[in-house]
Amino acid sequence: MAVRPEVAVIGGGPAGLMAAETIAEAGARVTVYDRMPSVGRKFLMAGRGGLNLTHSEPFERVLTRYREGAERLQPALEAFPPDALRAWAEALGEPTFVGSSGRVFPKSFKASPLLRAWLGRLGGLGVTFRPRCRFVAFAADGGLEFETPSGLETVRPAAAVFALGGASWPRLGTDGTWVEPFRAAGLAVAPLLPANAGVEIAWSDIFRERAAGEPLKRVALTAAGETVRGEALVTAEGLEGGAVYALTAAIRAALATGPVTLTVDLKPDLSAGALARALERTRSRDSLTNRLRKGAGLAPAAIGLLREGHGRDLPSDPAALAALIKAVPLAVTGARPLDRAISSAGGLDFAALDDRYAIRGRPGCFAAGEMLDWEAPTGGYLLQAAFATGAAAGRGVIAHLGLAPDGPAET
């Protein structure tokens, strides 16, 4: 007679749903618990501007995006690499394409069709969902305690996967409230900190009024010894955008020890010499603003930023002006708060897990996704690791329960 063990998955984001699919395919009965009324809310939010699932760059380059977490994440990413994620999406009826930046998107460019198809597949595998259930504690007898609409409830599954996310989108369910019960259970959790967050800069009133909401295109940003090319967006509080987000970890670490200067190269594709020659070709009777616009090709927001960094009295000498355009210093006063970040750093220490993503000292309990202590920039790397670690934790549960890939063990 076949035994179908009960497995709980706590958290209905990409990591949790991938763990649920992996385990259900092996024949276990899976229940997904989520504190929100429906699952996948942050996933849907991520797709509002076009769902960036993963990245097409070489795998060795993908690994470097995870910084200190690369070595620990490598086995999971190798087992479920970007090509596997693309094949998985296509099997759900959502083929993907590679954008001009190398990022990978569903051809529908939306998250909702993919999530609907995914939930349909999970339903077909017998996965059930328990919304409005918040994990609150590990019970003394090994059970798991939840706050539910009908009161406190303790469940005792054969295994459980925690995929509770970070704390960057509290209104979507990832509020970090799991940290306290995990620490109370003696598990090491690094503080949750903003990742992929904007930086705060004390703009002048006139620049803030004129430039907030304006993009800075094709720039290079340098901070704490790291340089990133891309785009940024001027906000009332400072700067946001992909290039800024890629520097969040470096800036956050540097801010812990003192002031940080963010240097902006407004024309990274031109050398200082070439830029000076372009400025020399402008008419001498032109205003400085027109020389910067015509000779250097600077947009109004970029010209304003140049004056924010170097003062309003800029030199007229082309070589001196070119040097300033290539290095605009901006004093960073802080990072945007955690609830305004795209993702979070910190989380459950990898030392608390074994190679199968099992939580040490908690038999049958596994963890995956953003609640683990790793971070990555935007560009598809966040979702890629969430899916990969969810699949890895699911495989860990299968091994723990002695299930065969095609169904439960016979007893």
Coordinates of N, CA, C and O in Angstrom, one line a residue, residues 292-404:
L292 N 26.9 72.3 -23.2 CA 26.7 70.9 -22.6 C 25.7 70.1 -23.3 O 25.9 68.9 -23.4
R293 N 24.6 70.8 -23.8 CA 23.6 70.0 -24.5 C 24.1 69.6 -25.9 O 23.9 68.5 -26.3
K294 N 24.7 70.5 -26.6 CA 25.1 70.3 -28.0 C 26.4 69.5 -28.0 O 26.5 68.5 -28.8
G295 N 27.4 69.9 -27.3 CA 28.7 69.3 -27.4 C 28.8 67.9 -26.6 O 29.3 67.0 -27.1
A296 N 28.2 67.9 -25.4 CA 28.3 66.7 -24.6 C 27.1 65.8 -24.7 O 27.1 64.7 -24.2
G297 N 26.0 66.3 -25.3 CA 24.8 65.6 -25.4 C 24.1 65.3 -24.1 O 23.5 64.3 -23.9
L298 N 24.2 66.3 -23.2 CA 23.6 66.1 -21.8 C 22.2 66.6 -21.8 O 21.9 67.7 -22.3
A299 N 21.3 65.8 -21.2 CA 19.9 66.2 -21.0 C 19.8 67.1 -19.9 O 20.8 67.3 -19.1
P300 N 18.7 67.9 -19.8 CA 18.6 68.9 -18.7 C 18.9 68.3 -17.3 O 19.5 68.9 -16.4
A301 N 18.4 67.1 -17.0 CA 18.6 66.4 -15.7 C 20.0 66.2 -15.4 O 20.5 66.4 -14.3
A302 N 20.8 65.7 -16.5 CA 22.2 65.5 -16.3 C 23.0 66.8 -16.1 O 23.9 66.8 -15.3
I303 N 22.6 67.9 -16.8 CA 23.2 69.2 -16.6 C 23.0 69.6 -15.2 O 23.9 70.1 -14.5
G304 N 21.7 69.5 -14.7 CA 21.4 69.8 -13.3 C 22.2 69.0 -12.3 O 22.7 69.5 -11.3
L305 N 22.4 67.7 -12.6 CA 23.2 66.9 -11.7 C 24.6 67.3 -11.7 O 25.3 67.3 -10.6
L306 N 25.2 67.7 -12.8 CA 26.5 68.2 -12.9 C 26.7 69.4 -12.0 O 27.7 69.5 -11.3
R307 N 25.8 70.3 -12.0 CA 25.8 71.5 -11.1 C 25.6 71.1 -9.6 O 26.2 71.7 -8.7
E308 N 24.8 70.1 -9.4 CA 24.6 69.6 -8.0 C 25.9 69.1 -7.4 O 26.2 69.4 -6.3
G309 N 26.7 68.4 -8.2 CA 27.9 67.8 -7.7 C 29.1 68.8 -7.7 O 29.9 68.7 -6.8
H310 N 29.2 69.7 -8.7 CA 30.4 70.5 -8.8 C 30.1 72.0 -8.5 O 31.0 72.8 -8.5
G311 N 28.8 72.4 -8.2 CA 28.5 73.8 -8.0 C 28.1 74.4 -9.3 O 28.3 73.9 -10.4
R312 N 27.4 75.5 -9.2 CA 26.8 76.2 -10.4 C 27.9 76.9 -11.3 O 27.7 77.1 -12.4
D313 N 29.0 77.3 -10.7 CA 30.1 78.0 -11.4 C 31.0 77.0 -12.1 O 32.1 76.7 -11.6
L314 N 30.6 76.4 -13.2 CA 31.4 75.4 -13.9 C 32.4 76.1 -14.8 O 32.2 77.2 -15.3
P315 N 33.6 75.5 -15.0 CA 34.6 76.1 -15.9 C 34.1 76.1 -17.4 O 33.4 75.2 -17.8
S316 N 34.6 77.0 -18.1 CA 34.4 77.1 -19.6 C 35.4 76.3 -20.4 O 35.1 75.9 -21.5
D317 N 36.5 76.0 -19.8 CA 37.6 75.3 -20.5 C 37.1 73.9 -20.8 O 36.7 73.1 -19.9
P318 N 37.2 73.5 -22.1 CA 36.6 72.2 -22.5 C 37.3 71.0 -21.7 O 36.5 70.1 -21.3
A319 N 38.6 71.0 -21.5 CA 39.2 69.9 -20.8 C 38.8 69.8 -19.4 O 38.5 68.7 -18.8
A320 N 38.7 71.0 -18.7 CA 38.3 71.0 -17.3 C 36.9 70.6 -17.2 O 36.5 69.8 -16.3
L321 N 36.0 71.0 -18.1 CA 34.6 70.7 -18.1 C 34.4 69.2 -18.3 O 33.6 68.6 -17.7
A322 N 35.1 68.7 -19.3 CA 35.0 67.2 -19.6 C 35.4 66.4 -18.4 O 34.7 65.4 -18.1
A323 N 36.4 66.8 -17.7 CA 36.8 66.0 -16.5 C 35.7 66.0 -15.4 O 35.5 65.0 -14.7
L324 N 35.0 67.1 -15.3 CA 33.9 67.2 -14.3 C 32.7 66.3 -14.7 O 32.1 65.7 -13.9
I325 N 32.4 66.3 -16.1 CA 31.4 65.5 -16.6 C 31.6 64.0 -16.3 O 30.7 63.2 -16.0
K326 N 32.9 63.6 -16.4 CA 33.3 62.2 -16.2 C 33.3 61.8 -14.7 O 33.4 60.6 -14.4
A327 N 33.1 62.7 -13.8 CA 33.2 62.4 -12.4 C 32.4 63.3 -11.5 O 33.0 64.3 -11.0
V328 N 31.1 63.1 -11.4 CA 30.3 64.0 -10.6 C 30.1 63.4 -9.3 O 29.5 62.3 -9.1
P329 N 30.6 64.0 -8.2 CA 30.6 63.5 -6.9 C 29.2 63.8 -6.2 O 28.8 65.0 -6.1
L330 N 28.6 62.8 -5.6 CA 27.3 63.0 -4.9 C 27.5 62.4 -3.5 O 27.9 61.2 -3.4
A331 N 27.1 63.1 -2.5 CA 27.2 62.6 -1.1 C 26.0 61.8 -0.8 O 24.9 62.3 -0.7
V332 N 26.2 60.5 -0.5 CA 25.1 59.6 -0.2 C 24.8 59.7 1.3 O 25.8 59.5 2.1
T333 N 23.6 60.0 1.7 CA 23.4 60.2 3.2 C 22.7 58.9 3.8 O 22.7 58.8 5.0
G334 N 22.3 58.0 2.9 CA 21.7 56.8 3.4 C 21.1 56.0 2.3 O 21.0 56.4 1.2
A335 N 20.6 54.8 2.7 CA 19.9 53.9 1.7 C 18.4 54.1 2.1 O 18.0 54.4 3.2
R336 N 17.6 53.9 1.1 CA 16.1 53.9 1.3 C 15.7 52.8 2.3 O 16.4 51.8 2.3
P337 N 14.7 53.0 3.1 CA 14.3 52.0 4.1 C 13.9 50.7 3.5 O 13.6 50.6 2.3
L338 N 13.9 49.7 4.4 CA 13.6 48.3 3.9 C 12.3 48.2 3.3 O 12.2 47.5 2.3
D339 N 11.3 48.9 3.8 CA 9.9 48.7 3.2 C 9.8 49.5 1.8 O 8.8 49.4 1.2
R340 N 10.9 50.1 1.4 CA 10.9 50.8 0.1 C 11.9 50.1 -0.9 O 12.2 50.6 -2.0
A341 N 12.5 49.0 -0.4 CA 13.5 48.3 -1.2 C 12.8 47.2 -2.0 O 11.7 46.7 -1.7
I342 N 13.4 46.8 -3.1 CA 12.9 45.7 -4.0 C 13.0 44.3 -3.3 O 12.2 43.5 -3.4
S343 N 14.2 44.2 -2.6 CA 14.4 42.9 -1.9 C 15.2 43.2 -0.6 O 15.5 44.3 -0.3
S344 N 15.5 42.1 0.1 CA 16.2 42.3 1.3 C 17.5 41.4 1.4 O 17.5 40.3 0.8
A345 N 18.5 41.9 2.1 CA 19.6 41.1 2.4 C 19.5 40.5 3.8 O 18.6 40.9 4.6
G346 N 20.4 39.6 4.2 CA 20.3 39.0 5.5 C 19.3 37.9 5.5 O 18.7 37.5 4.4
G347 N 19.0 37.3 6.6 CA 18.1 36.1 6.7 C 18.7 34.9 7.4 O 19.7 35.0 8.1
L348 N 18.1 33.8 7.2 CA 18.5 32.6 7.9 C 19.9 32.2 7.4 O 20.2 32.1 6.2
D349 N 20.9 32.1 8.3 CA 22.3 31.8 8.0 C 22.4 30.4 7.3 O 21.7 29.4 7.8
F350 N 23.2 30.4 6.3 CA 23.4 29.1 5.6 C 24.0 28.0 6.5 O 23.9 26.8 6.2
A351 N 24.7 28.5 7.5 CA 25.3 27.5 8.4 C 24.2 26.7 9.2 O 24.5 25.6 9.7
A352 N 23.0 27.3 9.2 CA 21.9 26.6 9.8 C 21.3 25.5 9.0 O 20.4 24.7 9.4
L353 N 21.8 25.4 7.7 CA 21.2 24.4 6.8 C 22.3 23.4 6.4 O 23.5 23.7 6.4
D354 N 21.8 22.2 6.0 CA 22.8 21.2 5.4 C 22.7 21.3 3.9 O 22.1 22.2 3.4
D355 N 23.4 20.5 3.2 CA 23.5 20.6 1.7 C 22.1 20.3 1.0 O 22.0 20.7 -0.1
R356 N 21.2 19.8 1.7 CA 19.8 19.6 1.1 C 18.9 20.6 1.5 O 17.7 20.5 1.4
Y357 N 19.3 21.7 2.1 CA 18.5 22.8 2.6 C 17.6 22.4 3.8 O 16.6 23.1 4.1
A358 N 18.0 21.4 4.5 CA 17.4 21.0 5.7 C 17.9 21.9 6.9 O 19.1 22.2 6.9
I359 N 17.0 22.3 7.8 CA 17.4 23.1 8.9 C 18.0 22.2 10.0 O 17.3 21.3 10.5
R360 N 19.2 22.4 10.4 CA 19.9 21.6 11.4 C 19.1 21.7 12.7 O 18.8 22.8 13.2
G361 N 19.0 20.6 13.3 CA 18.3 20.5 14.6 C 16.8 20.6 14.6 O 16.1 20.5 15.6
R362 N 16.3 20.6 13.3 CA 14.8 20.6 13.2 C 14.5 19.6 12.1 O 14.3 19.8 10.9
P363 N 14.4 18.3 12.6 CA 14.2 17.2 11.6 C 13.0 17.4 10.8 O 11.9 17.7 11.3
G364 N 13.1 17.2 9.5 CA 12.0 17.4 8.5 C 11.7 18.8 8.1 O 10.8 19.0 7.3
C365 N 12.5 19.8 8.6 CA 12.2 21.2 8.2 C 13.3 21.7 7.3 O 14.5 21.4 7.5
F366 N 12.8 22.3 6.2 CA 13.7 22.8 5.2 C 13.4 24.3 5.0 O 12.4 24.8 5.4
A367 N 14.3 25.0 4.3 CA 14.1 26.4 4.0 C 14.6 26.8 2.7 O 15.6 26.2 2.1
A368 N 14.0 27.8 2.0 CA 14.4 28.2 0.7 C 14.0 29.7 0.4 O 13.2 30.3 1.2
G369 N 14.5 30.2 -0.7 CA 14.1 31.5 -1.1 C 14.8 32.7 -0.5 O 15.9 32.6 0.1
E370 N 14.1 33.8 -0.5 CA 14.7 35.1 0.0 C 14.9 35.1 1.5 O 15.6 36.0 2.0
M371 N 14.3 34.2 2.2 CA 14.5 34.2 3.7 C 15.9 33.7 4.0 O 16.3 33.9 5.2
L372 N 16.6 33.2 3.1 CA 18.0 32.8 3.3 C 18.9 34.0 3.2 O 18.6 34.9 2.5
D373 N 20.1 33.9 3.7 CA 21.0 35.0 3.8 C 21.8 35.1 2.5 O 23.0 34.7 2.4
W374 N 21.2 35.6 1.4 CA 21.9 35.9 0.2 C 21.2 37.1 -0.4 O 20.1 37.5 -0.1
E375 N 21.9 37.7 -1.4 CA 21.3 38.8 -2.1 C 21.8 38.9 -3.5 O 22.9 38.3 -3.8
A376 N 21.1 39.5 -4.4 CA 21.5 39.7 -5.8 C 20.9 40.9 -6.4 O 19.9 41.4 -5.9
P377 N 21.5 41.4 -7.5 CA 20.8 42.6 -8.1 C 19.6 42.2 -8.9 O 19.3 41.0 -9.1
T378 N 18.9 43.2 -9.3 CA 17.8 42.9 -10.3 C 18.4 42.5 -11.6 O 19.5 42.7 -11.9
G379 N 17.5 41.9 -12.4 CA 18.0 41.4 -13.7 C 17.6 40.0 -13.9 O 18.1 39.3 -14.8
G380 N 16.7 39.4 -13.0 CA 16.3 38.1 -13.1 C 17.0 37.2 -12.1 O 16.6 36.0 -11.9
Y381 N 18.0 37.7 -11.4 CA 18.8 36.8 -10.5 C 18.0 36.5 -9.2 O 18.2 35.4 -8.7
L382 N 17.2 37.4 -8.8 CA 16.4 37.2 -7.6 C 15.5 36.0 -7.8 O 15.4 35.1 -7.0
L383 N 14.7 36.1 -8.9 CA 13.7 35.0 -9.1 C 14.4 33.7 -9.4 O 14.0 32.6 -9.0
Q384 N 15.6 33.8 -10.2 CA 16.3 32.5 -10.5 C 16.7 31.8 -9.2 O 16.5 30.6 -9.1
A385 N 17.2 32.5 -8.3 CA 17.7 31.8 -7.0 C 16.5 31.3 -6.2 O 16.5 30.3 -5.5
A386 N 15.4 32.1 -6.2 CA 14.2 31.7 -5.5 C 13.7 30.4 -6.1 O 13.4 29.4 -5.3
F387 N 13.5 30.3 -7.4 CA 13.1 29.0 -8.0 C 14.1 27.9 -7.7 O 13.7 26.8 -7.4
A388 N 15.4 28.2 -7.9 CA 16.4 27.1 -7.7 C 16.4 26.6 -6.3 O 16.5 25.4 -6.1
T389 N 16.4 27.5 -5.3 CA 16.4 27.0 -3.9 C 15.1 26.3 -3.5 O 15.1 25.4 -2.7
G390 N 14.0 26.7 -4.1 CA 12.7 26.1 -3.8 C 12.8 24.6 -4.3 O 12.4 23.7 -3.7
A391 N 13.3 24.5 -5.5 CA 13.4 23.1 -6.1 C 14.4 22.3 -5.3 O 14.2 21.1 -5.0
A392 N 15.5 22.9 -4.8 CA 16.5 22.2 -4.0 C 15.9 21.7 -2.7 O 16.1 20.6 -2.3
A393 N 15.1 22.6 -2.0 CA 14.5 22.2 -0.8 C 13.5 21.1 -1.0 O 13.3 20.2 -0.2
G394 N 12.8 21.2 -2.1 CA 11.8 20.1 -2.5 C 12.5 18.8 -2.7 O 12.0 17.7 -2.2
R395 N 13.6 18.8 -3.3 CA 14.4 17.5 -3.5 C 14.9 17.0 -2.2 O 14.9 15.8 -1.9
G396 N 15.2 18.0 -1.3 CA 15.6 17.6 0.1 C 14.5 16.8 0.8 O 14.8 15.8 1.5
V397 N 13.3 17.4 0.7 CA 12.2 16.7 1.3 C 11.9 15.3 0.8 O 11.7 14.3 1.5
I398 N 12.0 15.2 -0.6 CA 11.8 13.9 -1.2 C 12.8 12.9 -0.7 O 12.5 11.7 -0.3
A399 N 14.1 13.3 -0.5 CA 15.1 12.4 0.0 C 14.9 12.1 1.5 O 15.0 10.9 1.9
H400 N 14.5 13.1 2.2 CA 14.2 12.9 3.7 C 13.1 11.9 3.9 O 13.1 11.0 4.8
L401 N 12.0 11.9 3.0 CA 10.9 11.1 3.2 C 11.0 9.7 2.5 O 10.2 8.8 2.6
G402 N 12.1 9.6 1.7 CA 12.4 8.3 1.0 C 11.4 8.1 -0.2 O 11.1 7.0 -0.5
L403 N 11.0 9.2 -0.8 CA 10.1 9.1 -1.9 C 10.9 8.9 -3.2 O 12.0 9.4 -3.3
A404 N 10.3 8.2 -4.1 CA 10.9 8.1 -5.4 C 10.4 9.3 -6.3 O 9.4 9.8 -6.0

